[in-house]
CSV table of C-alpha atoms in Angstrom, one decimal:
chain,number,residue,atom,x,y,z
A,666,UNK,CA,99.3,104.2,66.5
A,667,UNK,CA,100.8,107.0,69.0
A,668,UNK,CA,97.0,108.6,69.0
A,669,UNK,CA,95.9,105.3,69.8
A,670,UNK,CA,98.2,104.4,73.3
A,671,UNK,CA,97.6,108.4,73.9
A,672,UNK,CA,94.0,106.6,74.1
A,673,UNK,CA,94.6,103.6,75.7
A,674,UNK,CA,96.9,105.1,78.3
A,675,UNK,CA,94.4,107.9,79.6
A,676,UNK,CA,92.0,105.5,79.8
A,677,UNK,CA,94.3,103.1,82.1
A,678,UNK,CA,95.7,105.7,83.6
A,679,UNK,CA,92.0,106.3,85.4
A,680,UNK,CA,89.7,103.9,85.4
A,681,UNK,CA,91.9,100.6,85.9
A,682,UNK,CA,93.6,102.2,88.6
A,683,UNK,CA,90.5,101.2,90.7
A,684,UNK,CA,88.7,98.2,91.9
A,685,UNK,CA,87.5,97.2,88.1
A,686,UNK,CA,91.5,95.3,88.3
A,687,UNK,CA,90.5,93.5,91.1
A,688,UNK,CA,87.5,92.5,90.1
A,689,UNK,CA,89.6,91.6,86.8
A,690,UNK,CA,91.8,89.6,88.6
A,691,UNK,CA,94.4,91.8,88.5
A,692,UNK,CA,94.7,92.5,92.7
A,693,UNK,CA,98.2,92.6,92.9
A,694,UNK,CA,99.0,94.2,89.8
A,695,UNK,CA,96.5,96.9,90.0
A,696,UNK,CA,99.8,99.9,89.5
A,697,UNK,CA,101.5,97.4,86.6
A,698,UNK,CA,98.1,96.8,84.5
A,699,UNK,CA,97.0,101.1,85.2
A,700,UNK,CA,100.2,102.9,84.7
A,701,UNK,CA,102.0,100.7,81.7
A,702,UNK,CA,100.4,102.2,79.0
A,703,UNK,CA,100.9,105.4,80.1
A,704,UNK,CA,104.3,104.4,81.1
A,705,UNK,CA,105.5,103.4,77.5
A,706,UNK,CA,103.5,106.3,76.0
A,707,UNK,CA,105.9,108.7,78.2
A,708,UNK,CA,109.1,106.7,76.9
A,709,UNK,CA,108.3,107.1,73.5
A,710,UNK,CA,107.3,111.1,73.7
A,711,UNK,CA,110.7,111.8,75.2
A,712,UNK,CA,112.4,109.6,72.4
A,713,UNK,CA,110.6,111.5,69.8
A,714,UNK,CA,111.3,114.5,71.7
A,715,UNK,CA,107.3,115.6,71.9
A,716,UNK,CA,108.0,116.3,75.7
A,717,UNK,CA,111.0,118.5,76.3
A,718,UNK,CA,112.0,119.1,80.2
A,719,UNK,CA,114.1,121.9,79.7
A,720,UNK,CA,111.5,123.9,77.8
A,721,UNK,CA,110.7,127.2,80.0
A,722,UNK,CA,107.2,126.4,79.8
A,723,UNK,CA,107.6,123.3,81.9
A,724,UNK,CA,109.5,125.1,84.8
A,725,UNK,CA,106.7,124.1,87.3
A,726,UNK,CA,106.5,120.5,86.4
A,727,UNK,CA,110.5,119.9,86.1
A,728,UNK,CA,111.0,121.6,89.5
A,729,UNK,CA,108.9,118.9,90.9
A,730,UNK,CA,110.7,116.2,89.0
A,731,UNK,CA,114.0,117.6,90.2
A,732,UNK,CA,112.5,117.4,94.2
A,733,UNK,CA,111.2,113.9,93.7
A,734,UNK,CA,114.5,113.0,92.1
A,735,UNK,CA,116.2,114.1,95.7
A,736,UNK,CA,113.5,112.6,97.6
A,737,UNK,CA,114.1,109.3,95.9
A,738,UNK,CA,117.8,109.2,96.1
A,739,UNK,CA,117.2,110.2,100.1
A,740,UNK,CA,114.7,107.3,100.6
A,741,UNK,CA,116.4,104.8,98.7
A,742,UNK,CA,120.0,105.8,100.6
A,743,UNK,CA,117.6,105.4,104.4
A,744,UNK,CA,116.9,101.8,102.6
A,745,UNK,CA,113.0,102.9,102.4
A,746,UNK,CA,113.0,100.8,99.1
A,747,UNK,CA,109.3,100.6,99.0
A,748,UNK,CA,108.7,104.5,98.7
A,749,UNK,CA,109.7,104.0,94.9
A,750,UNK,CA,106.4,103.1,93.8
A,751,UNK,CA,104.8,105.4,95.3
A,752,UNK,CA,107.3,108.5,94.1
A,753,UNK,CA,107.2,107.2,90.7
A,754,UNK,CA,103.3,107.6,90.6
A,755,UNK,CA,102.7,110.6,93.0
A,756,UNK,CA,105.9,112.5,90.8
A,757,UNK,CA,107.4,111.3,88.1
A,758,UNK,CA,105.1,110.3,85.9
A,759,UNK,CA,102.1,112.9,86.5
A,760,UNK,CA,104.6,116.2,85.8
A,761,UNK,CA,106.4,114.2,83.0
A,762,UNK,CA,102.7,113.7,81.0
A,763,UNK,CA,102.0,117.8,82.2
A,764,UNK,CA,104.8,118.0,79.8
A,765,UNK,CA,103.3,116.4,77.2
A,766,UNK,CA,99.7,117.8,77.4
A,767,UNK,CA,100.9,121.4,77.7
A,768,UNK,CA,101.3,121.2,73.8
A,769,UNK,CA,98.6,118.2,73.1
A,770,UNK,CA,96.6,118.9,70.2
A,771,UNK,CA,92.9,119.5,70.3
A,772,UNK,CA,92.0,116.2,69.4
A,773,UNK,CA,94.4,114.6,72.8
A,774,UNK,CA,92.2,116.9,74.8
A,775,UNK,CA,89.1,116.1,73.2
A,776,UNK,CA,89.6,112.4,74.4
A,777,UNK,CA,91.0,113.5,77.8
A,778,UNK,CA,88.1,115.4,78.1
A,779,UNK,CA,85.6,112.5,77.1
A,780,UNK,CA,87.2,110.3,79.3
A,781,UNK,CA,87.2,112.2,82.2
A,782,UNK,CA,83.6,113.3,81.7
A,783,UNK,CA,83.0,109.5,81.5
A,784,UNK,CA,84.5,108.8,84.7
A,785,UNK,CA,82.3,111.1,86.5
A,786,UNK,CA,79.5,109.6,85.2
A,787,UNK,CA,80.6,106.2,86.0
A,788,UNK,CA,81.4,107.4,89.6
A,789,UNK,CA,78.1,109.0,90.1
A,790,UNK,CA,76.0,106.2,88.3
A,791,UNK,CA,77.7,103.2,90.7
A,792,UNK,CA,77.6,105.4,93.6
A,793,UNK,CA,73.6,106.2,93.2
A,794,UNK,CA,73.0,102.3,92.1
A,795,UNK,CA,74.9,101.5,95.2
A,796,UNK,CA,72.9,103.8,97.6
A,797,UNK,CA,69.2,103.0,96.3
A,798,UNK,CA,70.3,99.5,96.5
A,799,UNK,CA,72.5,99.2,100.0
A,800,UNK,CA,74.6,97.2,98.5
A,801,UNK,CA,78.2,97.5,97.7
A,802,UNK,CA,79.8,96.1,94.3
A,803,UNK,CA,83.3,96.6,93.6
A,804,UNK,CA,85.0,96.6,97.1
A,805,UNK,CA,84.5,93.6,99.3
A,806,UNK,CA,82.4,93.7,102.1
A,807,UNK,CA,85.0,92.6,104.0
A,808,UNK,CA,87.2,95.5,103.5
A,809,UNK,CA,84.6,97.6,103.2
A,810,UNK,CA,82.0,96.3,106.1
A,811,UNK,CA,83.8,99.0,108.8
A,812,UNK,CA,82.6,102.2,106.7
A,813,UNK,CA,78.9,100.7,106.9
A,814,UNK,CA,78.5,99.2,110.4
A,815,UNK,CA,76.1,101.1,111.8
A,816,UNK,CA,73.8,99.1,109.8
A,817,UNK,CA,71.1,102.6,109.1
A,818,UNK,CA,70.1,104.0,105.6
A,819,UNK,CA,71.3,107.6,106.6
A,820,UNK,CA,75.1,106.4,107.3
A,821,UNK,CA,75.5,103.8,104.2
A,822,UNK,CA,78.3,105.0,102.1
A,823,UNK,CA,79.0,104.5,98.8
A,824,UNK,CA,82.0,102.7,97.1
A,825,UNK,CA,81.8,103.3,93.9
A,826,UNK,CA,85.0,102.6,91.8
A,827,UNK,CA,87.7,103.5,93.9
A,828,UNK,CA,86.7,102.0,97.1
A,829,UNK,CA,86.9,104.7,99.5
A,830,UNK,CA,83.9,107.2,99.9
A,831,UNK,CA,86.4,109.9,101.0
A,832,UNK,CA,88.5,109.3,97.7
A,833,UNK,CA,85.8,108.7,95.2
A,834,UNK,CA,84.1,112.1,97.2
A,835,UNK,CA,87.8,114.3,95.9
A,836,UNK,CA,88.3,112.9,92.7
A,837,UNK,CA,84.0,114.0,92.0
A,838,UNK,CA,84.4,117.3,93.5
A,839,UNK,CA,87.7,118.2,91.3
A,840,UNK,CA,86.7,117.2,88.0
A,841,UNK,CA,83.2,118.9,88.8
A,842,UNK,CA,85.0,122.8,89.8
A,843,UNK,CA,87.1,122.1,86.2
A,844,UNK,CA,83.9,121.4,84.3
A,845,UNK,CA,82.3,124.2,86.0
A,846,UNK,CA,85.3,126.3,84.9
A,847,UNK,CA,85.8,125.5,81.3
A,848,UNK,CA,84.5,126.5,78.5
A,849,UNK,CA,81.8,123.2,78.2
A,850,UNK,CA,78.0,124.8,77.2
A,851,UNK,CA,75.7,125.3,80.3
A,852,UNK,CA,73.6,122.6,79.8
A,853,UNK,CA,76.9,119.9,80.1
A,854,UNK,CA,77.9,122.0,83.0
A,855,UNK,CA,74.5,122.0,85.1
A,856,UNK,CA,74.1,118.3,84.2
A,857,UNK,CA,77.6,117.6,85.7
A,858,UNK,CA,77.3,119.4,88.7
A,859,UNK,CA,74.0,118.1,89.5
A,860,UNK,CA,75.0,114.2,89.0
A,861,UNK,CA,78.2,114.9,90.8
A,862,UNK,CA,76.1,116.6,94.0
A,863,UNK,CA,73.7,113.4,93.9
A,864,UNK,CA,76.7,111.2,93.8
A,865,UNK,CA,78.4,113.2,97.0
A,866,UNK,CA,75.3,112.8,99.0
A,867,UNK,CA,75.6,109.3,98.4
A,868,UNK,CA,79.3,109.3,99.1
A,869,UNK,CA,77.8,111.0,102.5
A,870,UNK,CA,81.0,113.3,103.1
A,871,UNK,CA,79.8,116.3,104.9
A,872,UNK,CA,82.7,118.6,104.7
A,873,UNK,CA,83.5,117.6,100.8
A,874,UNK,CA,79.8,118.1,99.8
A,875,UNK,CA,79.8,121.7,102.1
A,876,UNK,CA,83.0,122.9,100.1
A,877,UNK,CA,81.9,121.4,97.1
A,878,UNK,CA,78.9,123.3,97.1
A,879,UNK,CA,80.6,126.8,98.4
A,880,UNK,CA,83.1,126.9,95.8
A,881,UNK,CA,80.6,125.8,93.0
A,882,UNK,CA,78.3,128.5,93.9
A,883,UNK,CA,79.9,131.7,92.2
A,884,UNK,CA,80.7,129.6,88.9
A,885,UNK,CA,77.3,128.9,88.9
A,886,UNK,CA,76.6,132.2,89.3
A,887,UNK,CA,78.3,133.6,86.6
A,888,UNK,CA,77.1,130.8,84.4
A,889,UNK,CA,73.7,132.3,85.1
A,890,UNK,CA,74.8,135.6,84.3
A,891,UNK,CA,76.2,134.8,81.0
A,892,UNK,CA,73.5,132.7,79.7
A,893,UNK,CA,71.1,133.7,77.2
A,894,UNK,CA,67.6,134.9,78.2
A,895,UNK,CA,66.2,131.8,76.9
A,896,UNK,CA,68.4,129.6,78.9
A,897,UNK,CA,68.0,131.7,82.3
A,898,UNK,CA,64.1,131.0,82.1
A,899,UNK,CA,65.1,127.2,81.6
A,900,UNK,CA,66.7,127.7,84.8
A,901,UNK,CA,64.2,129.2,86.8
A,902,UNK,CA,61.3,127.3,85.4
A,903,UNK,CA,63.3,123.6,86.0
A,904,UNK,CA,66.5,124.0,88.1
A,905,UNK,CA,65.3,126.2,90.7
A,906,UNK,CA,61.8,124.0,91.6
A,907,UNK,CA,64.5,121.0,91.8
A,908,UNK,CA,66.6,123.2,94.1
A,909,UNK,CA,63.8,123.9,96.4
A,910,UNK,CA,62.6,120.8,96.7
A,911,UNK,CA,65.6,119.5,97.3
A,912,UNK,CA,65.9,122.0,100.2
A,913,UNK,CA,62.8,120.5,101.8
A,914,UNK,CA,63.4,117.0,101.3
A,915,UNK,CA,67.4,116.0,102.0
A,916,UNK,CA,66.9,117.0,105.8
A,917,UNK,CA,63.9,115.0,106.2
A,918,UNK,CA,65.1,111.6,104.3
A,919,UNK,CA,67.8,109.2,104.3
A,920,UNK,CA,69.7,110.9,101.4
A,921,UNK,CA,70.6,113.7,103.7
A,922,UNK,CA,72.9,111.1,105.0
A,923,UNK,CA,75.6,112.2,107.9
A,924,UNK,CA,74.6,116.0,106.5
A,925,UNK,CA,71.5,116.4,108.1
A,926,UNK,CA,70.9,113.5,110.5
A,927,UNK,CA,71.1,114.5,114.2
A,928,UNK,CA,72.5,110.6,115.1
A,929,UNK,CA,75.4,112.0,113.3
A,930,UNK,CA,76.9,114.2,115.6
A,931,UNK,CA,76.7,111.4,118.2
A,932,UNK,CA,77.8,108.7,116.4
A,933,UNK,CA,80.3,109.9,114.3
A,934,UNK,CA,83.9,111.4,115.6
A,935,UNK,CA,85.2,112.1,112.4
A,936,UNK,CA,85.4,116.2,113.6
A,937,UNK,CA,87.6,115.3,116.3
A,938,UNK,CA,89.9,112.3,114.1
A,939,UNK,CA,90.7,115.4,111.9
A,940,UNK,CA,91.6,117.9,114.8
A,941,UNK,CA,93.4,115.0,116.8
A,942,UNK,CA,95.7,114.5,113.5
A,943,UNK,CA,97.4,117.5,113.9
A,944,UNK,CA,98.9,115.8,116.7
A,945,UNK,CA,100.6,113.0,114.9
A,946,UNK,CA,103.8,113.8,114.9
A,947,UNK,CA,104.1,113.5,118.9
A,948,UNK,CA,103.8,109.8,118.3
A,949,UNK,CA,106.8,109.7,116.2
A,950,UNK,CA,110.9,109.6,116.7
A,951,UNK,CA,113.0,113.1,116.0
A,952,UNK,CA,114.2,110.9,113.0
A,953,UNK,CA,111.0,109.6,111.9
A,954,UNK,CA,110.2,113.1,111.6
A,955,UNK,CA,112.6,114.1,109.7
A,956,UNK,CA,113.2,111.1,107.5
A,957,UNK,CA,109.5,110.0,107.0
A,958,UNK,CA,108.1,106.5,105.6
A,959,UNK,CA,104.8,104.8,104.0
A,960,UNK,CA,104.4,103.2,107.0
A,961,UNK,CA,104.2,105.8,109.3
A,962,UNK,CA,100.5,106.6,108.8
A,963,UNK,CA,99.2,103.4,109.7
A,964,UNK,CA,101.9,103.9,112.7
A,965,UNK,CA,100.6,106.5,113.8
A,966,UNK,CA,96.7,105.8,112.9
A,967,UNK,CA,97.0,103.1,115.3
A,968,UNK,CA,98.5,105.1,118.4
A,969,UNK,CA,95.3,107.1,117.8
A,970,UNK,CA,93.2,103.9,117.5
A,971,UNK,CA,91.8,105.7,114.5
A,972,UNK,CA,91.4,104.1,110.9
A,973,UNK,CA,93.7,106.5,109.3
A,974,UNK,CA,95.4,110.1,109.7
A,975,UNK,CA,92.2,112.0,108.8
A,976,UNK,CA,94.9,114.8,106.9
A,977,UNK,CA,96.0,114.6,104.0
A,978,UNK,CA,98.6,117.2,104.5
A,979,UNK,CA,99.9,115.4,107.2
A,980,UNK,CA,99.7,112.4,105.4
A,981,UNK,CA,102.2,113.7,103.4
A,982,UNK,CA,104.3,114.8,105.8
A,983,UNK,CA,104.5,111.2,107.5
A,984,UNK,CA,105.4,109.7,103.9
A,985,UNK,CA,108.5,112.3,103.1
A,986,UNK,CA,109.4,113.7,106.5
A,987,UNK,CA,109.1,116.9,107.9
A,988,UNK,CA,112.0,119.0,105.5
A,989,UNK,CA,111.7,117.3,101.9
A,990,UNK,CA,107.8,117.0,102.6
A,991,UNK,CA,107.2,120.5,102.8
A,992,UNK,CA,109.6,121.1,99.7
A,993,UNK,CA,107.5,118.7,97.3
A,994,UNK,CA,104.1,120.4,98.8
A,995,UNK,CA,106.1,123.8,98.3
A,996,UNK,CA,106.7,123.0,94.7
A,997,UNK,CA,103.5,121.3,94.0
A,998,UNK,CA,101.6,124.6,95.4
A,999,UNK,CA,103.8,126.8,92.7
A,1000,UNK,CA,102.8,123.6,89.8
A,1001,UNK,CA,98.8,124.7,90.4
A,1002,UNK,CA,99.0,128.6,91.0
A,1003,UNK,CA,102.0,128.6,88.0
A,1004,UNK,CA,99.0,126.5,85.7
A,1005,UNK,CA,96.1,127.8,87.4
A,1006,UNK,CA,97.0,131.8,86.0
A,1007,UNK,CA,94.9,131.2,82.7
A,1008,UNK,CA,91.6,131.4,85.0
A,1009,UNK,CA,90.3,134.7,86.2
A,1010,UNK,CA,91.9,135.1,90.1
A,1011,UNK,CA,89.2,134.2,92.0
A,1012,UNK,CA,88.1,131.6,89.9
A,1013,UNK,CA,92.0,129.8,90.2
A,1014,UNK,CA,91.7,130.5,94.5
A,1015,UNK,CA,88.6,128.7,94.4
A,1016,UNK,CA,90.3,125.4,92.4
A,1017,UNK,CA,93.0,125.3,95.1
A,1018,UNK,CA,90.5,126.0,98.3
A,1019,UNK,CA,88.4,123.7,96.9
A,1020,UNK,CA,91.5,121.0,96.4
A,1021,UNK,CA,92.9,121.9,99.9
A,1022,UNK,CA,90.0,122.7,101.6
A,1023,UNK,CA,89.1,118.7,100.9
A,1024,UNK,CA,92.3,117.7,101.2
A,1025,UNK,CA,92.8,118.9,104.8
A,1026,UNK,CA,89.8,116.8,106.1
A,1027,UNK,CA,90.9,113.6,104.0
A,1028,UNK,CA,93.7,111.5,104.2
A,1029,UNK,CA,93.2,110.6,100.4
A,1030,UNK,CA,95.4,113.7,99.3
A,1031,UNK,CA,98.1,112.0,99.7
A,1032,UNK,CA,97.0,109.4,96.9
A,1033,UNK,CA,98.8,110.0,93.9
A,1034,UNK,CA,95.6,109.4,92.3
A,1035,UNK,CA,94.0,112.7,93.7
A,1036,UNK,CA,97.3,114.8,91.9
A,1037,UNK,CA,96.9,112.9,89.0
A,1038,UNK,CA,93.2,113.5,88.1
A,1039,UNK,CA,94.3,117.3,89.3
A,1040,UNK,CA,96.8,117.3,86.3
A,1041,UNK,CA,94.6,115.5,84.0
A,1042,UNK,CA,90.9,117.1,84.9
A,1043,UNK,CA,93.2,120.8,84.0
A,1044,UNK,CA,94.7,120.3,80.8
A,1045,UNK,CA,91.4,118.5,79.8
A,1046,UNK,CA,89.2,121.5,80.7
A,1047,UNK,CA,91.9,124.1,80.5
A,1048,UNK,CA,90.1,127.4,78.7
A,1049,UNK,CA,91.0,128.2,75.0
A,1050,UNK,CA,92.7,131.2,75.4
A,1051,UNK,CA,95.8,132.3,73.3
A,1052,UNK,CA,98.3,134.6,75.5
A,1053,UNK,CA,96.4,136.0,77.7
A,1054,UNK,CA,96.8,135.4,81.2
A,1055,UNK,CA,94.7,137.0,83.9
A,1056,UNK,CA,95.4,138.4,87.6
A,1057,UNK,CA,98.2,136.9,89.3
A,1058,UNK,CA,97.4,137.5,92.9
């Protein structure tokens, strides 16, 4: 029964927490109908004493509980009553289930695994149907009309599940650099990353697909270096013709998107919304600054008569204010480098400059959902390996 709501919940946990609720009928209960599962899962672990907070292996996760526990008691006492939602998901419940799947059994991360694996696919598949087709399926147009104005082939966008190309674009590129880093056979791992770069061209995110593809390149480089003879001749005789002719063709067609088109750089200000974000906090109050609030983004996005804080750092910074914001970032950092030490060193900097390097250009890091596939995508594709922890630079 517990196996089967460890099921049930994963699965809520990440692909209702998108538009397939709304389309469900569930629009206003999207958080209720996604997170309850995983919600009761989490109440009856720490009954049955499967997740333990004060265990020293949890450290990393109960230190951010600990912040978020401030944080809470801080917004709540500045009457900010609607920043418990959004603590609960983007803290308390992510860190509490890191508890739990430090010690899951093989057979918890087999299905975490699966799952995840079957939301990339899903992603990619909707986001390639959407693209060959110009249309848009789970988002409204309504909501969604703004991100495909310019009415051309080479800007549409694709929504996918989650709406937002930016967000869909993160969540993509994480689970990809943990596939690529695991110990998956080649063949799942080239298929992965080369569904997941089609799916990115049709998110048509410029900087995500250029750090995507600079942090991927040394995995795959090694991967190639650690196959078999047999399989490297696969990969010259079939990969690298696709490669190349993929080289030719994306700057001449459509698909290239906002990558390669030269209306790009003259439609598009997204370069400068990212640069002009670092600004934000000159639109603000000495005690918005400090305090924070969930509505200071759109406060803020519209002084800049922008769509949104294109920053996810700053993002985050408008949401907890300027002292107990760096704090949870602070402790979050420590969580990833602290879990990140079973990969070889420059294998765990490229996971975080991959997860930054997005996150800096997209306003979606400070969606809880981006933390919690983070969490999720490591434990499922976290490397076998007993004791032994590598560099720690």
């Amino acid at each position: 029964m517990i196996y089967v709501l460890f099921i049930l919940a994963v699965f809520s946990a990440t692909f209702l927490n998108s538009n397939i609720s709304t389309v469900l009928g569930y629009e206003n209960n999207v958080t209720t109908v996604a997170f309850l599962p995983l919600t009761l899962f989490i109440i009856i672990q720490l009954m049955r004493k499967k997740i333990v907070i004060l265990k020293k292996d949890n450290n990393s996760s109960r230190y951010v509980l600990l912040a978020s526990i401030l944080i809470l008691f801080f917004k709540l006492s500045y009457g900010q009553y609607d920043m418990f939602k959004t603590i609960l998901l983007f803290s308390f419940i992510p860190y509490t289930f890191a508890m739990y799947l430090e010690h899951a059994s093989c057979k918890e991360k087999t299905v975490l695994q699966n799952v995840l694996i079957a939301l990339l696919v899903t992603e990619c598949l909707l986001a390639v149907y959407e693209r060959v087709t110009l249309t848009v399926l789970l988002s409204t147009e309504e909501t969604y009309s703004s991100m495909n104005r310019a009415g051309d082939t080479w800007s549409f966008r694709s929504s996918a599940l989650f709406g937002h190309p930016l967000g869909n674009a993160m969540l993509v590129s994480v689970i990809n650099i943990y596939i690529l880093s695991s110990n998956l056979s080649p063949l799942r791992k080239i298929s992965c990353f080369a569904i997941a770069i089609i799916a990115l061209l049709c998110f048509n995110e410029r900087g995500n697909i250029v750090i995507t593809l600079a942090t991927s390149l040394p995995l795959l480089i090694k991967l190639y270096n650690d196959a078999s003879k047999k399989f490297r001749r696969k990969i010259l005789w079939v990969c690298f013709p696709l490669l190349l002719a993929g080289v030719v063709q994306l700057p001449q067609s459509d698909l290239g998107g906002r990558l390669f088109n030269e209306k790009s750089g003259k439609q598009d200000n997204s370069t400068m919304a990212r640069l002009e974000a670092l600004t934000a906090f000159k639109y603000l109050s000495t005690s918005e600054v400090l305090i924070g609030g969930n509505n200071l983004n759109d406060k803020v996005a519209d002084k800049m008569d922008l769509a949104a804080v294109e920053n996810g750092i700053i993002s985050i910074l408008l949401d907890y204010g300027i002292i107990l914001g760096i704090l949870l970032l602070g402790l979050l950092f420590c969580f990833q480098k602290d879990k990140l030490r079973v990969y070889p060193w420059w294998n765990k900097w490229l996971i975080l400059l991959l997860f930054y390097g997005i996150g800096f250009t997209n306003p979606h890091l400070s969606n809880p959902m981006q933390w919690f596939i983070f969490v999720c995508a490591y434990y499922a594709f976290r490397p076998n390996l007993k004791n032994k922890v590598y560099g720690r630079k």
